[in-house]
Short mmCIF file of C-alpha atoms in Angstrom, two decimals:
data_model
loop_
_atom_site.label_atom_id
_atom_site.label_comp_id
_atom_site.label_asym_id
_atom_site.label_seq_id
_atom_site.Cartn_x
_atom_site.Cartn_y
_atom_site.Cartn_z
CA MET A 45 9.15 -60.72 26.39
CA LYS A 46 9.35 -59.38 22.85
CA ARG A 47 5.57 -59.58 22.49
CA MET A 48 5.11 -57.61 25.71
CA VAL A 49 7.48 -54.88 24.51
CA CYS A 50 5.68 -54.72 21.15
CA PHE A 51 2.33 -54.43 22.94
CA LEU A 52 3.55 -51.60 25.16
CA LEU A 53 5.03 -49.66 22.23
CA THR A 54 1.79 -50.05 20.26
CA LEU A 55 -0.23 -48.82 23.23
CA ILE A 56 2.06 -45.80 23.75
CA LEU A 57 1.86 -44.86 20.04
CA ALA A 58 -1.94 -45.20 20.04
CA PHE A 59 -2.37 -42.94 23.07
CA SER A 60 0.09 -40.45 21.55
CA MET A 61 -2.02 -40.17 18.40
CA MET A 62 -5.18 -39.75 20.47
CA GLY A 63 -3.42 -36.99 22.40
CA VAL A 64 -2.61 -35.16 19.18
CA GLY A 65 -6.27 -35.42 18.20
CA PHE A 66 -7.47 -34.00 21.51
CA ALA A 67 -4.94 -31.17 21.35
CA SER A 68 -6.05 -30.25 17.81
CA SER A 69 -9.68 -30.41 18.88
CA ASN A 70 -9.07 -28.05 21.81
CA MET A 71 -7.24 -25.60 19.54
CA MET A 72 -10.11 -25.61 17.05
CA SER A 73 -12.69 -25.08 19.78
CA SER A 74 -11.12 -21.68 20.44
CA THR A 75 -10.97 -20.84 16.72
CA ASN A 76 -13.91 -19.20 15.00
CA VAL A 77 -13.66 -20.35 11.37
CA GLN A 78 -15.60 -18.09 8.96
CA THR A 79 -17.76 -20.11 6.57
CA SER A 80 -20.33 -17.46 5.66
CA LYS A 81 -21.52 -16.85 2.11
CA VAL A 82 -20.07 -14.07 -0.05
CA SER A 83 -22.87 -12.75 -2.25
CA TRP A 84 -23.70 -9.30 -3.63
CA GLY A 85 -25.09 -7.69 -6.73
CA ILE A 86 -26.95 -4.80 -8.32
CA SER A 87 -30.19 -3.94 -6.54
CA LYS A 88 -32.39 -4.01 -9.64
CA GLU A 89 -35.49 -2.52 -8.05
CA THR A 90 -33.71 0.67 -6.94
CA VAL A 91 -31.71 1.48 -10.10
CA SER A 92 -32.73 4.96 -11.29
CA GLN A 93 -31.61 7.75 -13.63
CA LEU A 94 -31.45 11.53 -13.63
CA ASP A 95 -33.34 11.90 -16.91
CA GLN A 96 -36.93 11.73 -15.70
CA GLY A 97 -38.36 14.57 -17.77
CA ALA A 98 -36.55 17.45 -19.43
CA ASP A 99 -33.22 16.41 -20.91
CA GLN A 100 -30.03 17.16 -18.99
CA THR A 101 -26.77 18.62 -20.22
CA CYS A 102 -23.31 19.38 -18.79
CA ASP A 103 -19.95 20.90 -19.65
CA HIS A 104 -17.01 18.93 -21.03
CA GLY A 105 -15.54 16.65 -18.38
CA LEU A 106 -19.00 15.86 -16.97
CA LYS A 107 -19.00 19.12 -15.03
CA ASN A 108 -21.86 21.44 -14.10
CA ALA A 109 -24.74 19.04 -14.81
CA ARG A 110 -28.05 20.86 -15.32
CA ALA A 111 -31.39 20.70 -17.09
CA ILE A 112 -31.52 22.12 -20.63
CA SER A 113 -33.07 25.56 -20.32
CA GLU A 114 -35.67 25.22 -23.09
CA GLY A 115 -37.10 22.07 -21.45
CA LYS A 116 -36.33 19.83 -24.42
CA ASP A 117 -37.30 16.18 -23.84
CA VAL A 118 -36.02 14.25 -26.84
CA ALA A 119 -33.40 11.66 -25.86
CA THR A 120 -34.24 8.64 -23.72
CA THR A 121 -32.05 6.20 -21.82
CA ASP A 122 -33.32 2.63 -21.62
CA LEU A 123 -31.75 0.41 -18.96
CA SER A 124 -31.58 -3.35 -18.82
CA ILE A 125 -30.21 -5.04 -15.68
CA LYS A 126 -28.89 -8.54 -16.32
CA ASP A 127 -27.35 -11.51 -14.57
CA THR A 128 -24.63 -12.30 -17.09
CA ASN A 129 -22.82 -14.96 -15.07
CA LYS A 130 -26.06 -16.82 -14.20
CA ASP A 131 -25.47 -16.94 -10.45
CA GLY A 132 -28.82 -15.49 -9.42
CA ASN A 133 -27.63 -11.89 -8.81
CA CYS A 134 -27.59 -9.03 -11.34
CA ASP A 135 -24.12 -7.83 -12.32
CA THR A 136 -24.53 -5.89 -15.60
CA VAL A 137 -26.21 -2.64 -16.62
CA LYS A 138 -26.94 -2.39 -20.34
CA VAL A 139 -27.48 1.21 -21.50
CA ASN A 140 -29.33 2.10 -24.70
CA VAL A 141 -29.46 5.83 -25.56
CA ASP A 142 -32.17 6.51 -28.15
CA ASN A 143 -32.57 9.77 -30.13
CA ALA A 144 -29.17 10.80 -28.81
CA TYR A 145 -27.84 14.21 -29.75
CA PRO A 146 -24.73 16.26 -28.81
CA CYS A 147 -24.84 17.78 -25.29
CA TYR A 148 -27.25 15.19 -23.82
CA TYR A 149 -26.19 14.11 -20.30
CA ASN A 150 -27.48 11.50 -17.90
CA ARG A 151 -26.49 9.91 -14.60
CA ILE A 152 -27.59 6.39 -13.67
CA MET A 153 -27.71 5.53 -9.98
CA ILE A 154 -26.77 1.88 -9.40
CA PRO A 155 -27.08 0.64 -5.81
CA VAL A 156 -24.89 -2.41 -5.19
CA LYS A 157 -26.22 -4.43 -2.26
CA ASN A 158 -24.36 -6.84 -0.01
CA ILE A 159 -26.80 -9.76 0.21
CA GLY A 160 -24.30 -12.12 1.81
CA GLU A 161 -23.33 -12.60 5.44
CA ILE A 162 -19.91 -10.93 5.65
CA PRO A 163 -18.46 -7.49 4.75
CA VAL A 164 -17.39 -7.01 1.12
CA THR A 165 -15.47 -4.53 -1.01
CA VAL A 166 -17.08 -3.34 -4.24
CA GLY A 167 -14.89 -4.23 -7.19
CA LYS A 168 -14.12 -2.61 -10.52
CA ALA A 169 -16.55 -1.85 -13.32
CA LEU A 170 -15.80 -3.27 -16.78
CA LEU A 171 -17.07 -1.10 -19.66
CA SER A 172 -17.88 -2.72 -23.03
CA TRP A 173 -18.13 -0.43 -26.06
CA GLY A 174 -18.02 -1.76 -29.60
CA SER A 175 -15.15 -4.21 -29.74
CA GLY A 176 -13.29 -2.59 -26.84
CA LYS A 177 -13.31 -3.25 -23.10
CA VAL A 178 -11.75 -1.26 -20.28
CA THR A 179 -11.78 -1.43 -16.49
CA LEU A 180 -13.08 1.91 -15.23
CA GLU A 181 -11.05 3.50 -12.48
CA ASP A 182 -13.17 5.33 -9.96
CA GLY A 183 -13.75 9.00 -10.84
CA LEU A 184 -11.80 9.06 -14.13
CA VAL A 185 -13.31 10.23 -17.43
CA TYR A 186 -13.12 7.85 -20.42
CA TYR A 187 -13.86 8.57 -24.07
CA LEU A 188 -15.89 6.29 -26.33
CA ARG A 189 -14.72 6.73 -29.91
CA GLN A 190 -16.70 6.37 -33.13
CA ASP A 191 -14.67 3.33 -34.27
CA GLY A 192 -15.46 1.37 -31.08
CA ALA A 193 -12.17 2.13 -29.37
CA LEU A 194 -11.76 3.55 -25.84
CA ALA A 195 -9.44 6.25 -24.56
CA GLN A 196 -8.61 7.93 -21.26
CA GLY A 197 -6.69 11.11 -20.51
CA ASP A 198 -6.89 14.88 -20.54
CA THR A 199 -7.00 15.19 -24.32
CA LEU A 200 -10.37 14.79 -26.03
CA PRO A 201 -10.01 12.57 -29.14
CA ASP A 202 -11.36 14.12 -32.33
CA ASP A 203 -13.64 11.14 -33.03
CA ALA A 204 -14.97 10.74 -29.47
CA VAL A 205 -18.76 10.52 -29.32
CA LEU A 206 -19.32 9.98 -25.60
CA GLU A 207 -17.49 10.62 -22.37
CA ILE A 208 -18.25 8.46 -19.35
CA ARG A 209 -17.37 8.23 -15.66
CA TRP A 210 -17.97 5.58 -12.97
CA THR A 211 -18.00 6.31 -9.24
CA GLY A 212 -18.46 3.99 -6.32
CA ASN A 213 -15.39 1.73 -6.00
CA CYS A 214 -14.30 3.14 -2.66
CA ALA A 215 -16.15 1.14 0.03
CA ASP A 216 -13.71 -1.21 1.77
CA ASP A 217 -16.15 -2.47 4.37
CA GLN A 218 -19.70 -2.78 3.08
CA GLN A 219 -21.70 -4.56 5.76
CA PRO A 220 -24.35 -7.25 5.05
CA GLY A 221 -27.61 -5.61 3.99
CA ASP A 222 -25.96 -2.30 3.03
CA ALA A 223 -26.37 -0.83 -0.47
CA LEU A 224 -23.47 1.16 -1.92
CA ALA A 225 -24.55 4.14 -4.06
CA CYS A 226 -22.55 3.69 -7.29
CA SER A 227 -23.25 5.81 -10.36
CA LEU A 228 -22.54 5.88 -14.09
CA GLU A 229 -22.47 9.25 -15.90
CA PHE A 230 -22.27 9.84 -19.63
CA HIS A 231 -22.34 12.85 -21.96
CA ILE A 232 -22.93 12.90 -25.73
CA LEU A 233 -20.09 14.90 -27.31
CA PRO A 234 -20.20 17.33 -30.30
CA GLY A 235 -18.77 14.66 -32.63
CA ALA A 236 -21.83 12.42 -32.16
CA CYS A 237 -24.63 12.08 -34.69
CA GLN A 238 -28.09 13.60 -34.27
CA ASN A 239 -31.01 11.26 -33.49
CA TYR A 240 -28.67 8.31 -33.16
CA ILE A 241 -28.78 5.17 -30.98
CA TYR A 242 -25.75 4.46 -28.79
CA TYR A 243 -25.31 1.29 -26.78
CA PHE A 244 -22.79 0.25 -24.13
CA GLU A 245 -22.76 -1.83 -20.96
CA VAL A 246 -20.98 -2.01 -17.60
CA THR A 247 -20.35 -5.25 -15.71
CA LEU A 248 -19.22 -5.30 -12.09
CA ALA A 249 -16.64 -7.59 -10.55
CA ALA A 250 -16.70 -8.70 -6.92
CA GLU A 251 -13.88 -8.35 -4.43
CA ALA A 252 -14.52 -9.43 -0.84
CA ALA A 253 -12.30 -9.14 2.23
CA VAL A 254 -13.23 -12.23 4.25
CA VAL A 255 -12.23 -13.05 7.84
CA VAL A 256 -11.00 -16.62 7.52
CA ASP A 257 -10.14 -17.20 11.14
CA SER A 258 -10.30 -15.48 14.48
CA ILE A 259 -8.26 -16.99 17.30
CA VAL A 260 -9.45 -15.98 20.74
CA ASP A 261 -6.87 -15.97 23.54
CA GLY A 262 -8.39 -14.69 26.76
CA SER A 263 -9.67 -11.20 26.07
CA GLU A 264 -7.54 -10.69 22.94
CA GLU A 265 -8.64 -11.53 19.43
CA THR A 266 -6.44 -11.83 16.35
CA SER A 267 -8.00 -11.72 12.88
CA LYS A 268 -6.59 -12.66 9.52
CA VAL A 269 -8.12 -11.12 6.39
CA LEU A 270 -7.65 -12.47 2.88
CA PRO A 271 -9.10 -11.18 -0.42
CA ILE A 272 -11.32 -13.30 -2.63
CA THR A 273 -11.97 -12.09 -6.18
CA ASP A 274 -14.76 -13.33 -8.41
CA SER A 275 -17.56 -12.08 -10.61
CA VAL A 276 -20.31 -10.17 -8.89
CA GLY A 277 -22.86 -11.99 -6.86
CA THR A 278 -20.89 -15.23 -6.71
CA SER A 279 -21.58 -17.22 -3.58
CA LYS A 280 -18.65 -18.93 -1.91
CA THR A 281 -18.34 -21.11 1.17
CA LEU A 282 -14.93 -21.04 2.78
CA PRO A 283 -13.52 -24.49 3.68
CA ARG A 284 -13.52 -25.64 7.28
CA THR A 285 -10.25 -26.87 8.73
CA GLY A 286 -9.58 -29.92 10.89
CA GLN A 287 -11.19 -32.65 8.79
CA ASP A 288 -8.18 -34.83 9.61
CA LEU A 289 -9.18 -35.16 13.29
CA PHE A 290 -11.47 -38.07 12.52
CA GLY A 291 -8.58 -39.88 10.86
CA ILE A 292 -6.40 -39.35 13.92
CA TYR A 293 -9.06 -40.68 16.29
CA PHE A 294 -9.81 -43.61 14.01
CA ALA A 295 -6.14 -44.61 13.66
CA GLY A 296 -5.67 -44.33 17.42
CA ALA A 297 -8.74 -46.46 18.09
CA ILE A 298 -7.55 -49.12 15.63
CA MET A 299 -4.16 -49.24 17.30
CA ILE A 300 -5.73 -49.59 20.77
CA ILE A 301 -7.97 -52.43 19.52
CA SER A 302 -4.94 -54.08 17.91
CA ALA A 303 -2.99 -53.74 21.14
CA GLY A 304 -5.90 -55.30 23.06
CA ALA A 305 -6.10 -58.18 20.63
CA LEU A 306 -2.36 -58.69 20.93
CA MET A 307 -2.72 -58.73 24.74
CA ILE A 308 -5.41 -61.44 24.55
CA ILE A 309 -3.32 -63.51 22.18
CA LEU A 310 -0.32 -63.09 24.46
CA GLY A 311 -2.42 -64.16 27.48
CA ILE A 312 -3.70 -67.28 25.74
CA SER A 313 -0.17 -68.17 24.65
CA LEU A 314 1.15 -67.81 28.21
CA LYS A 315 -1.64 -70.01 29.61
CA ARG A 316 -0.85 -72.79 27.13
CA LYS A 317 2.79 -72.73 28.25
#
């Protein structure tokens, strides 16, 4: 009698575990788990600059950009687009201003393309100048000082040699295949040296809003969005849920087999009696 009760309890427990597995499986079948790749970077082939002939100038604060009236073409801006984090996508623009002189202005157009499979949000731009680094807020003017320091505000430092502005951190939903038109402007200030070489670089950081699950209930759909932050161009695969279903099925199957074996043993025992 005790063996029969043990067998029945084992069988009930086994079928209960299998039921949990089937219920979890049905719930997952109505859940669309997002596992797409997050990947974006600077579109190297389409990076361009305003200085394509006569030098440009502007007023303080990067206002009223215009060509220099006498058609002077002295300063040049050399660009180098790099993949600094070695992930296969470019994330850094290195700027080298040769024969720089006070009043020279330039704007660099930097398309940032979503080459992944889900919408992304363009992140911040990190400026490196001398020994200093600063995260550029969209639309604000920053000052690069002669000693390698950086400043931001309404007051122009006496030793500032360049002023710079980044625009383009305002797209919250950049679709796959889209290119966001970011730009980097700079202006050589009166305190700079004539015929000098200035060098600085800007590195982008990635910030993606990723749909991690979408539960469909009839005609209604509920989405949950979480941010993922990483360096630009990084590819990520979001984990799938429900890997424990196999364990549930396996444990249930083992228990059913054990119950069957126990039933056979019980039958043989009863026959001998």
